[in-house]
CSV table of C-alpha atoms in Angstrom, one decimal:
chain,number,residue,atom,x,y,z
U,1194,MET,CA,50.2,117.2,99.8
U,1195,ARG,CA,46.4,117.5,98.9
U,1196,GLY,CA,47.3,117.2,95.3
U,1197,TRP,CA,49.4,114.0,95.8
U,1198,LEU,CA,46.7,112.5,98.2
U,1199,LEU,CA,44.5,112.4,95.4
U,1200,GLY,CA,46.3,112.0,92.5
U,1201,GLY,CA,48.8,109.4,94.0
U,1202,LEU,CA,46.3,107.3,95.7
U,1203,SER,CA,44.0,107.5,92.3
U,1204,ALA,CA,46.9,106.2,90.6
U,1205,LEU,CA,47.9,103.4,92.9
U,1206,MET,CA,44.2,102.1,92.5
U,1207,LEU,CA,44.7,102.2,88.9
U,1208,MET,CA,48.3,100.8,88.8
U,1209,GLY,CA,47.8,98.1,86.1
U,1210,ALA,CA,44.8,100.1,84.4
U,1211,THR,CA,45.0,103.0,82.0
U,1212,GLY,CA,42.3,104.9,80.0
U,1213,ALA,CA,39.0,105.3,81.1
U,1214,ALA,CA,36.7,105.3,84.2
U,1215,ALA,CA,39.1,107.1,86.6
U,1216,ALA,CA,38.8,106.3,89.9
U,1217,GLN,CA,36.4,108.9,92.4
U,1218,GLU,CA,37.9,112.1,93.6
U,1219,THR,CA,37.0,114.3,96.6
U,1220,ASP,CA,39.1,116.5,98.7
U,1221,PRO,CA,40.9,114.7,101.8
U,1222,VAL,CA,40.2,115.6,105.3
U,1223,GLU,CA,42.8,117.6,107.3
U,1224,GLY,CA,43.8,118.0,110.5
U,1225,PRO,CA,42.0,121.3,111.8
U,1226,ALA,CA,42.6,123.7,114.2
U,1227,THR,CA,39.7,122.5,116.5
U,1228,LEU,CA,37.4,119.4,117.2
U,1229,ASP,CA,34.4,121.1,116.3
U,1230,ASP,CA,35.9,121.9,112.9
U,1231,ARG,CA,37.5,118.3,112.2
U,1232,ILE,CA,34.0,116.9,112.9
U,1233,SER,CA,32.3,119.1,110.8
U,1234,GLU,CA,35.0,118.3,107.8
U,1235,ASP,CA,34.6,114.8,108.2
U,1236,ARG,CA,30.9,114.4,108.1
U,1237,ALA,CA,30.9,116.7,104.7
U,1238,LEU,CA,33.6,114.3,103.6
U,1239,ILE,CA,31.8,111.3,104.5
U,1240,ASP,CA,28.3,112.7,103.0
U,1241,ASP,CA,30.2,113.3,99.6
U,1242,LEU,CA,31.6,110.0,99.6
U,1243,ALA,CA,28.5,108.1,100.1
U,1244,ARG,CA,26.8,110.2,97.7
U,1245,GLN,CA,29.4,108.9,95.1
U,1246,LEU,CA,29.4,105.5,96.0
U,1247,ASP,CA,25.6,105.8,95.8
U,1248,GLU,CA,25.9,107.1,92.0
U,1249,SER,CA,28.4,104.6,91.1
U,1250,PHE,CA,26.8,101.6,92.0
U,1251,ALA,CA,23.1,103.2,90.3
U,1252,ALA,CA,25.6,103.5,87.1
U,1253,LEU,CA,27.2,100.2,87.7
U,1254,ALA,CA,23.3,98.5,87.7
U,1255,GLU,CA,22.2,100.8,84.9
U,1256,GLN,CA,25.0,99.4,82.7
U,1257,PHE,CA,24.1,95.7,83.3
U,1258,GLY,CA,20.4,96.4,83.4
U,1259,VAL,CA,19.5,95.6,87.1
U,1260,GLU,CA,17.2,97.4,89.5
U,1261,SER,CA,19.3,99.2,91.5
U,1262,PHE,CA,18.7,100.8,95.1
U,1263,SER,CA,20.1,103.2,97.3
U,1264,ILE,CA,23.4,102.1,99.5
U,1265,ARG,CA,24.1,105.9,100.7
U,1266,PRO,CA,22.6,105.1,104.3
U,1267,MET,CA,24.6,101.9,104.5
U,1268,MET,CA,28.0,103.7,103.0
U,1269,THR,CA,27.5,106.5,105.4
U,1270,ALA,CA,27.5,104.2,108.0
U,1271,LEU,CA,30.6,102.4,107.3
U,1272,LEU,CA,32.4,105.8,106.2
U,1273,GLY,CA,31.4,106.9,109.7
U,1274,ASP,CA,33.4,104.1,111.2
U,1275,VAL,CA,36.4,104.8,109.0
U,1276,PHE,CA,36.5,108.0,109.9
U,1277,GLU,CA,35.4,107.8,113.6
U,1278,ASP,CA,37.9,109.1,116.5
U,1279,LEU,CA,40.8,110.6,114.1
U,1280,PRO,CA,43.2,112.8,116.0
U,1281,ASP,CA,42.7,115.8,117.3
U,1282,GLU,CA,46.1,116.9,117.0
U,1283,GLY,CA,48.6,116.7,114.4
U,1284,ASP,CA,49.4,118.2,110.8
U,1285,TYR,CA,48.0,115.0,108.2
U,1286,ALA,CA,45.6,114.4,105.4
U,1287,PHE,CA,43.2,111.3,105.1
U,1288,THR,CA,41.2,110.2,102.2
U,1289,VAL,CA,39.5,107.6,100.9
U,1290,ASP,CA,38.8,106.2,97.2
U,1291,PHE,CA,37.2,103.6,95.2
U,1292,GLU,CA,35.7,102.2,91.8
U,1293,MET,CA,33.4,99.6,90.3
U,1294,TYR,CA,34.4,98.7,86.8
U,1295,GLY,CA,32.9,96.0,84.8
U,1296,MET,CA,32.4,95.0,81.4
U,1297,THR,CA,31.1,92.6,78.7
U,1298,ASP,CA,32.4,91.5,75.3
U,1299,THR,CA,30.5,88.7,73.1
U,1300,ALA,CA,33.5,88.9,70.8
U,1301,GLY,CA,35.6,87.6,73.6
U,1302,LEU,CA,37.8,90.0,76.0
U,1303,GLY,CA,41.1,88.5,74.6
U,1304,ALA,CA,40.8,89.5,71.2
U,1305,GLY,CA,42.9,92.1,69.8
U,1306,GLU,CA,45.1,94.4,72.0
U,1307,ALA,CA,43.8,97.6,73.5
U,1308,ASP,CA,43.9,100.9,71.4
U,1309,GLU,CA,46.1,103.5,73.0
U,1310,GLY,CA,44.1,105.5,75.9
U,1311,GLU,CA,41.7,102.6,76.4
U,1312,ARG,CA,41.5,100.8,79.5
U,1313,LYS,CA,43.8,97.8,80.3
U,1314,LEU,CA,42.2,94.7,82.0
U,1315,ARG,CA,44.1,93.9,85.2
U,1316,PRO,CA,45.7,90.2,85.3
U,1317,VAL,CA,44.9,88.0,87.5
U,1318,TYR,CA,47.8,87.1,90.0
U,1319,ALA,CA,48.8,83.8,90.8
U,1320,ASP,CA,49.9,84.6,94.4
U,1321,ALA,CA,50.9,87.5,96.9
U,1322,GLN,CA,54.2,87.7,95.8
U,1323,ALA,CA,53.1,88.6,92.3
U,1324,CYS,CA,50.5,91.0,93.3
U,1325,ALA,CA,53.1,92.6,95.8
U,1326,ALA,CA,55.5,92.9,92.7
U,1327,ALA,CA,52.8,94.5,90.3
U,1328,ASN,CA,52.5,96.9,93.1
U,1329,ARG,CA,55.7,98.4,93.6
U,1330,ASP,CA,56.2,96.0,96.8
U,1331,ILE,CA,54.2,97.8,98.9
U,1332,PRO,CA,53.3,94.6,101.7
U,1333,VAL,CA,50.5,92.7,100.9
U,1334,ILE,CA,48.3,91.7,104.0
U,1335,ARG,CA,45.5,89.8,102.0
U,1336,PHE,CA,45.7,87.6,99.1
U,1337,GLU,CA,43.1,84.8,97.9
U,1338,ARG,CA,42.4,83.3,94.7
U,1339,VAL,CA,38.5,83.2,93.8
U,1340,GLU,CA,36.5,81.5,91.5
U,1341,MET,CA,32.9,82.4,91.3
U,1342,ASN,CA,29.8,81.7,88.8
U,1343,GLY,CA,32.4,80.3,86.1
U,1344,LEU,CA,34.4,83.5,86.6
U,1345,SER,CA,38.0,83.4,88.2
U,1346,GLY,CA,40.3,85.9,89.7
U,1347,HIS,CA,42.2,87.5,92.8
U,1348,ARG,CA,41.6,89.5,95.9
U,1349,CYS,CA,44.6,91.2,96.7
U,1350,THR,CA,45.2,94.0,99.6
U,1351,VAL,CA,48.4,96.1,100.2
U,1352,SER,CA,48.9,98.5,103.0
U,1353,GLY,CA,52.0,100.1,104.0
U,1354,GLN,CA,54.6,103.1,103.2
U,1355,SER,CA,53.6,104.6,99.8
U,1356,PRO,CA,56.3,104.2,97.1
U,1357,ASP,CA,55.9,108.0,96.1
U,1358,PHE,CA,56.0,109.6,99.3
U,1359,GLU,CA,57.7,108.2,102.4
U,1360,ASP,CA,55.4,110.5,104.9
U,1361,ALA,CA,52.0,108.6,103.7
U,1362,TRP,CA,50.8,105.3,104.5
U,1363,VAL,CA,48.4,103.8,101.8
U,1364,TYR,CA,45.6,101.2,101.8
U,1365,VAL,CA,44.4,99.5,98.7
U,1366,SER,CA,42.4,96.4,98.1
U,1367,TRP,CA,41.3,94.9,94.6
U,1368,LEU,CA,38.8,92.5,93.5
U,1369,VAL,CA,39.4,91.0,90.2
U,1370,LEU,CA,37.2,88.4,88.1
U,1371,THR,CA,37.6,87.9,84.5
U,1372,GLY,CA,36.3,85.1,82.3
U,1373,PRO,CA,36.2,84.7,78.5
U,1374,GLU,CA,33.5,87.5,77.8
U,1375,ALA,CA,33.1,89.0,81.5
U,1376,TYR,CA,35.5,91.4,83.9
U,1377,LEU,CA,34.8,92.8,87.0
U,1378,GLU,CA,37.1,94.8,89.2
U,1379,VAL,CA,36.4,96.2,92.9
U,1380,THR,CA,39.1,98.9,94.2
U,1381,THR,CA,38.9,100.4,97.6
U,1382,GLY,CA,41.6,103.0,98.7
U,1383,ALA,CA,42.5,104.9,101.6
U,1384,ALA,CA,45.5,107.2,102.1
U,1385,VAL,CA,47.1,109.2,104.8
U,1386,ALA,CA,49.9,111.6,105.0
U,1387,SER,CA,51.8,114.0,107.3
U,1388,GLU,CA,54.4,116.0,106.1
U,1389,GLU,CA,55.3,117.8,109.7
U,1390,ASP,CA,54.5,114.3,112.0
U,1391,GLY,CA,55.7,112.0,109.0
U,1392,TYR,CA,55.2,108.3,109.0
U,1393,ALA,CA,54.9,107.3,112.3
U,1394,LEU,CA,51.8,109.3,112.7
U,1395,SER,CA,50.4,108.3,109.4
U,1396,SER,CA,51.0,104.5,109.7
U,1397,GLN,CA,49.4,105.0,113.4
U,1398,ILE,CA,46.1,106.9,112.0
U,1399,GLY,CA,45.9,103.9,109.0
U,1400,SER,CA,46.4,100.8,111.2
U,1401,GLU,CA,44.1,101.9,113.4
U,1402,ARG,CA,41.6,102.0,110.6
U,1403,LEU,CA,42.4,98.5,109.0
U,1404,THR,CA,39.7,96.4,110.4
U,1405,GLU,CA,36.8,99.2,109.2
U,1406,LEU,CA,38.9,99.6,105.6
U,1407,ASN,CA,38.5,95.9,105.2
U,1408,VAL,CA,34.8,95.8,106.4
U,1409,MET,CA,34.0,98.9,103.6
U,1410,ALA,CA,35.8,96.7,101.2
U,1411,ALA,CA,33.8,93.8,101.5
U,1412,GLN,CA,30.9,95.3,101.2
U,1413,ILE,CA,31.6,97.8,98.2
U,1414,GLU,CA,32.7,94.4,96.7
U,1415,THR,CA,29.7,92.6,97.4
U,1416,LEU,CA,27.2,95.3,96.2
U,1417,ALA,CA,29.3,95.2,92.9
U,1418,VAL,CA,29.3,91.2,92.4
U,1419,ASP,CA,25.5,91.0,93.3
U,1420,THR,CA,24.9,93.6,90.7
U,1421,TYR,CA,27.1,91.9,88.4
U,1422,PHE,CA,25.6,88.7,88.3
U,1423,SER,CA,22.1,90.3,87.6
U,1424,GLY,CA,21.0,91.0,91.3
U,1425,ASP,CA,20.4,87.4,92.3
U,1426,GLU,CA,21.0,86.3,95.7
U,1427,GLN,CA,24.1,87.5,97.0
U,1428,VAL,CA,26.8,85.2,96.2
U,1429,GLU,CA,29.6,84.3,98.5
U,1430,PRO,CA,33.1,84.5,96.8
U,1431,ASN,CA,35.1,81.0,97.2
U,1432,ALA,CA,38.5,81.6,98.1
U,1433,GLU,CA,41.0,79.1,97.8
């Protein structure tokens, strides 16, 4: 289950995109024997995820020549909200994953075909139905078309039973912005799996964290967007 939870969530997050820039990976937290053990494991995982997000943000800022700052304290607080009050009982595993990916191409992003092994850009979906169809019909809980600074794209969030493991609940939120010479993709994902207690427990744990996951995804998107647009004043996407 540990292997699927990491590999399956990363594959789902990257669905429609192949090649470089694989999502971050860290061990999931599992329902341990004691409350003290769970709290200790949660804190270690939160610290690791916050460190990875901080490093990803710094790398994105360096890529686009923007001065960065540490987001670790902010992400630690947001992740703490996501992991707060996980059940003390039950056999389950829970993890969070993420990716920030951007690029510019002065020759035009639409020129030519991607070589084998290179990352393919995610298409902009017209509506929620198109997003669901591209992601194996996981229910879409939010869809918006986005226009910003001459770029257009979408925000799509899916949540529900995993198409690969019937006892797992998954959550993935994508923000995609693209133009003739620019592309930005921000992804936040989470998964809960329970072989012993099944989808009833997995979906309960995941659904109880939807608000916190949405808040964290929105904050990661905002940081990535601000960085991509040269660290100017925060830009608020206009959703249709």
